[in-house]
CSV table of C-alpha atoms and ligand atoms in Angstrom, one decimal:
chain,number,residue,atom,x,y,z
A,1,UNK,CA,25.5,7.9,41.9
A,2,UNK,CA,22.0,6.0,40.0
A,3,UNK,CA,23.5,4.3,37.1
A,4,UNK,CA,21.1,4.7,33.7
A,5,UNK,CA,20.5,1.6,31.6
A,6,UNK,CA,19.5,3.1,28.6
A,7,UNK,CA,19.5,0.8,25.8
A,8,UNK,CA,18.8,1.6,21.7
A,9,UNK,CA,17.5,-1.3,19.2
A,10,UNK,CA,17.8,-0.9,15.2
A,11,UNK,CA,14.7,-1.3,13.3
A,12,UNK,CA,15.8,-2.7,9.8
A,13,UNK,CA,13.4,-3.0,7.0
A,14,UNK,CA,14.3,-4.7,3.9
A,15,UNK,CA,12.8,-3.3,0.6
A,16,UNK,CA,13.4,-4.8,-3.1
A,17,UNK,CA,14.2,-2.6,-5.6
A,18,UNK,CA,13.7,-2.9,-9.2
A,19,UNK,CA,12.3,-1.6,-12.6
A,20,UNK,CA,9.1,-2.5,-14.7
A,21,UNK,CA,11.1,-4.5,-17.2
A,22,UNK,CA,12.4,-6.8,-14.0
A,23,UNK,CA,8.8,-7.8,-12.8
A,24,UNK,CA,7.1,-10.9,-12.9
A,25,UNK,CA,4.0,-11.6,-15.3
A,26,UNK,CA,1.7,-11.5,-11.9
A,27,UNK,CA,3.2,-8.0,-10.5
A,28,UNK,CA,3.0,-7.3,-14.0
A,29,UNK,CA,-0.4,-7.1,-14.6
A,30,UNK,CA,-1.0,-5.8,-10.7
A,31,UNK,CA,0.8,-2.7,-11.4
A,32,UNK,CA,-0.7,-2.0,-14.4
A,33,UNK,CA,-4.4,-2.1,-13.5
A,34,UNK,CA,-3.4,0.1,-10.9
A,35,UNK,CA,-2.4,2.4,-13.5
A,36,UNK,CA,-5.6,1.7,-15.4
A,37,UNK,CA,-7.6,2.2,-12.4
A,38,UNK,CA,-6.4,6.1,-11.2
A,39,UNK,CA,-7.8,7.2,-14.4
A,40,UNK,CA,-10.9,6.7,-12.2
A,41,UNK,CA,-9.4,8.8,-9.6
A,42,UNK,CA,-11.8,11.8,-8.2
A,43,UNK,CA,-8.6,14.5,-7.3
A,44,UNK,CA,-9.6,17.8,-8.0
A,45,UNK,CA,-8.3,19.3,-5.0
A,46,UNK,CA,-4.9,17.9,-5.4
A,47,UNK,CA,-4.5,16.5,-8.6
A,48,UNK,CA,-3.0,13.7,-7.5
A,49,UNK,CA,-4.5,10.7,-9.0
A,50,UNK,CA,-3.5,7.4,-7.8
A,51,UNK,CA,-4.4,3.9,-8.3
A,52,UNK,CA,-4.3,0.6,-6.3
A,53,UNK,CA,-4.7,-2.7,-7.2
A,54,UNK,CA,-4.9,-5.7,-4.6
A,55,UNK,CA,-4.4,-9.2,-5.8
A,56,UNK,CA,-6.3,-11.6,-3.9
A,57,UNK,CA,-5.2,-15.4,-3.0
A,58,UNK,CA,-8.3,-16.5,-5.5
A,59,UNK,CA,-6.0,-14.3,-8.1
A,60,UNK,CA,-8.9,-12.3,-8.8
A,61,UNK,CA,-7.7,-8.5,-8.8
A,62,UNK,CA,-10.0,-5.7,-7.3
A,63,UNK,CA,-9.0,-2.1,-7.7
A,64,UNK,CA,-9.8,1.6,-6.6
A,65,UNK,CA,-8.7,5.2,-6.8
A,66,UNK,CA,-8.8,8.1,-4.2
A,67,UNK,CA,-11.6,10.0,-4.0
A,68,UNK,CA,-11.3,13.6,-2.6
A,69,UNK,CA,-13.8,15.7,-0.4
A,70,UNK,CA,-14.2,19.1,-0.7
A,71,UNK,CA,-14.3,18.6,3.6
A,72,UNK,CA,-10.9,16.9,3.3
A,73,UNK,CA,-10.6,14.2,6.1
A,74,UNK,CA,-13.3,12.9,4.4
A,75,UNK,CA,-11.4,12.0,1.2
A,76,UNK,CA,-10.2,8.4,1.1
A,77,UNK,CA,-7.2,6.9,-0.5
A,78,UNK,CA,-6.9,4.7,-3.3
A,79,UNK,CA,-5.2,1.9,-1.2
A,80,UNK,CA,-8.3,1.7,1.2
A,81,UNK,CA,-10.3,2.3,-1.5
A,82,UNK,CA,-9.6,-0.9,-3.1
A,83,UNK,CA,-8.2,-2.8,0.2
A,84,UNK,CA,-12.2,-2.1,1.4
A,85,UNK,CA,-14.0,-3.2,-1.7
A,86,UNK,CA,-12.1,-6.4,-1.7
A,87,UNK,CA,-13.0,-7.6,1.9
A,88,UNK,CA,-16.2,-6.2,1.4
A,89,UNK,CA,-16.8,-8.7,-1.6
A,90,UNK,CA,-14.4,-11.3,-0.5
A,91,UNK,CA,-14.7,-11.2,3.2
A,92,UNK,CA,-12.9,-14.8,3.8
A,93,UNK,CA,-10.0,-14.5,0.6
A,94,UNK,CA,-6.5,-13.6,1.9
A,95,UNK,CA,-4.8,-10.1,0.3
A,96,UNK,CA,-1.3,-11.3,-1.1
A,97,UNK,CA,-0.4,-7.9,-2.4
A,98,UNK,CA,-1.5,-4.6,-3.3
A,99,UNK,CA,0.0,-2.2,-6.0
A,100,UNK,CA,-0.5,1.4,-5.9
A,101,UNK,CA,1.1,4.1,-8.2
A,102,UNK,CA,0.4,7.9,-8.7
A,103,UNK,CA,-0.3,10.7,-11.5
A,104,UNK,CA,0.7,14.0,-11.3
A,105,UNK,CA,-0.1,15.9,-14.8
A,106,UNK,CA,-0.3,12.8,-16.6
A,107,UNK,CA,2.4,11.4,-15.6
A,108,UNK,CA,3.6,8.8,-13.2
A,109,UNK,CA,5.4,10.3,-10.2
A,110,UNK,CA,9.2,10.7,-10.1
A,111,UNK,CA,8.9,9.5,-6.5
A,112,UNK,CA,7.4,6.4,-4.9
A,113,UNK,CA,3.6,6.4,-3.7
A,114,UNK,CA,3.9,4.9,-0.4
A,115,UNK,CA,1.2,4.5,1.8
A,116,UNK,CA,0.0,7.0,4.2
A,117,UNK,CA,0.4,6.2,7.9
A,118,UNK,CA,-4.0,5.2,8.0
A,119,UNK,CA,-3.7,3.2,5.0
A,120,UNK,CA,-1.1,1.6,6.9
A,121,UNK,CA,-2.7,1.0,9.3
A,122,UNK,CA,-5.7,0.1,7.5
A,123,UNK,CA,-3.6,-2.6,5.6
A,124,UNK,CA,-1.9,-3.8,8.7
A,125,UNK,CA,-5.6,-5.2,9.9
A,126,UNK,CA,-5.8,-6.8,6.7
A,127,UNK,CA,-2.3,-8.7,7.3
A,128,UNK,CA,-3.3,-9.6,11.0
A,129,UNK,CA,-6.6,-10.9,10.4
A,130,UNK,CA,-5.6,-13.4,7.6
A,131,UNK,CA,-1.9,-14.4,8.9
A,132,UNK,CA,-1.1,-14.1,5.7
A,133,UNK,CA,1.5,-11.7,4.1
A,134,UNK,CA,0.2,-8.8,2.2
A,135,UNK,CA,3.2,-7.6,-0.3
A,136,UNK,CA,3.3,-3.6,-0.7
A,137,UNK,CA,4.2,-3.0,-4.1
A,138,UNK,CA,4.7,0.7,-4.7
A,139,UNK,CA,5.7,2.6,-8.1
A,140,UNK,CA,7.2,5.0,-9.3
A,141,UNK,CA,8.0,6.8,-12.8
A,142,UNK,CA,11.3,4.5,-13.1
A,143,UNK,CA,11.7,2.0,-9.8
A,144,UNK,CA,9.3,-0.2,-8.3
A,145,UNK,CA,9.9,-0.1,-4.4
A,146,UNK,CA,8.4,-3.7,-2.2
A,147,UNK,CA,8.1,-4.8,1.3
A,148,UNK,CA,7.2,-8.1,1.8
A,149,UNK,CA,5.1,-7.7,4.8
A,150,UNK,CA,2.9,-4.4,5.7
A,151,UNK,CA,4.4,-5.1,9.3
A,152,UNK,CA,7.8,-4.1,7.5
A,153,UNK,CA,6.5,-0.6,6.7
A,154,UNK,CA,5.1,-0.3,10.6
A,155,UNK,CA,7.6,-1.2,13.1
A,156,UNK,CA,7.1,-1.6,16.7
A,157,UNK,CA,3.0,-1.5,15.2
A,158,UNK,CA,-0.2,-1.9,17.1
A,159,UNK,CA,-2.4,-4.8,16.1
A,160,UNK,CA,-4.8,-7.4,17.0
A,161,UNK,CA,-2.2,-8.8,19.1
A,162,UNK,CA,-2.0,-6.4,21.4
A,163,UNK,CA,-5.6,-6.9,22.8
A,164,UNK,CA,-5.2,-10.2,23.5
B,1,THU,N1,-3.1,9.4,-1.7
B,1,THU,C1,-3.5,8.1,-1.9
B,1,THU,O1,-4.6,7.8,-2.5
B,1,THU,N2,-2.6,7.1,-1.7
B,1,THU,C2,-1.3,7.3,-1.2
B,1,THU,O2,-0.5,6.4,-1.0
B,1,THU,C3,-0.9,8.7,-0.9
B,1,THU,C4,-1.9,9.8,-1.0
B,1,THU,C5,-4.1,10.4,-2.0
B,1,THU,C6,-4.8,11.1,-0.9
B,1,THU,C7,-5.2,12.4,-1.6
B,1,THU,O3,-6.4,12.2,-2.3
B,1,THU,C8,-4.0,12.7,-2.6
B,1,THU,O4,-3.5,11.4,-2.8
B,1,THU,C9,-3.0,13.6,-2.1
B,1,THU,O5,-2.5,13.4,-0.8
């Protein structure tokens, strides 16, 4: 009889948990232009306004909101929004970390705004091309949800590496 090998592995990701009040000064101020900066949003199709805010290893801050399309693929989120602007401006500065939070009626969301699955991937580029970790900082109404690495929110991911 043909004996099966079939082996299983566990993917674990680690994510911090905590509230506003337990932030430091620097995630601080990240999440909060975040918030600033989805005022900015352009959602009229979902009404979903979100904000991110990516802190840059100069520790300048650049920001951006998601901006719907009436054709809606070719809306954009606020996490490549502002992930784009900064390596457009600063092509050769590291990403540390990016903040993102959403609005629903004026308020923050009860839930966490994680990043899609593009912006993902999108931010996984970001990660590989500067070896450096980027932090993915996401907020909600009461908890602040972090992954240290974007390669923590992507297991088993396809990068850079893999056309070596
Ligand atoms: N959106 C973001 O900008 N970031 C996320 O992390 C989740 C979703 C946007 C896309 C679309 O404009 C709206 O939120 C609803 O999906």
């Amino acid at each position: 009889m043909k004996k099966y090998d079939i082996k299983t592995i566990n993917l674990n990701t680690k994510i911090l948990i905590y509230n506003f009040d337990e932030c430091n000064k620097s995630t601080k101020k990240l999440i909060e232009k975040a918030q600033d900066i989805a005022l900015n949003s352009y959602a009229p199709y979902s009404n979903f306004h979100v904000g991110s805010a990516v802190l840059l290893a100069n520790g300048k801050i650049v920001t951006g909101s998601n901006q719907e399309n009436a054709a809606f693929p070719a809306g954009i989120c606020a996490e490549r929004t502002a992930m784009a602007y900064a390596n457009s401006k600063y092509p050769d500065i590291p990403a540390k970390a990016i903040a993102t939070v959403a609005y629903q009626n004026n308020e923050i969301t009860e839930e966490i705004c994680s990043p899609c699955g593009v912006c993902r991937q999108f931010l996984l580029e970001v990660e590989s091309k500067f070896n450096h970790p980027l932090k993915v900082i996401m907020c909600s109404k009461n908890n602040i949800y972090e992954a240290a690495t974007v390669k923590d929110l992507l297991p088993l991911c396809f990068d850079k590496s893999n056309l070596d």
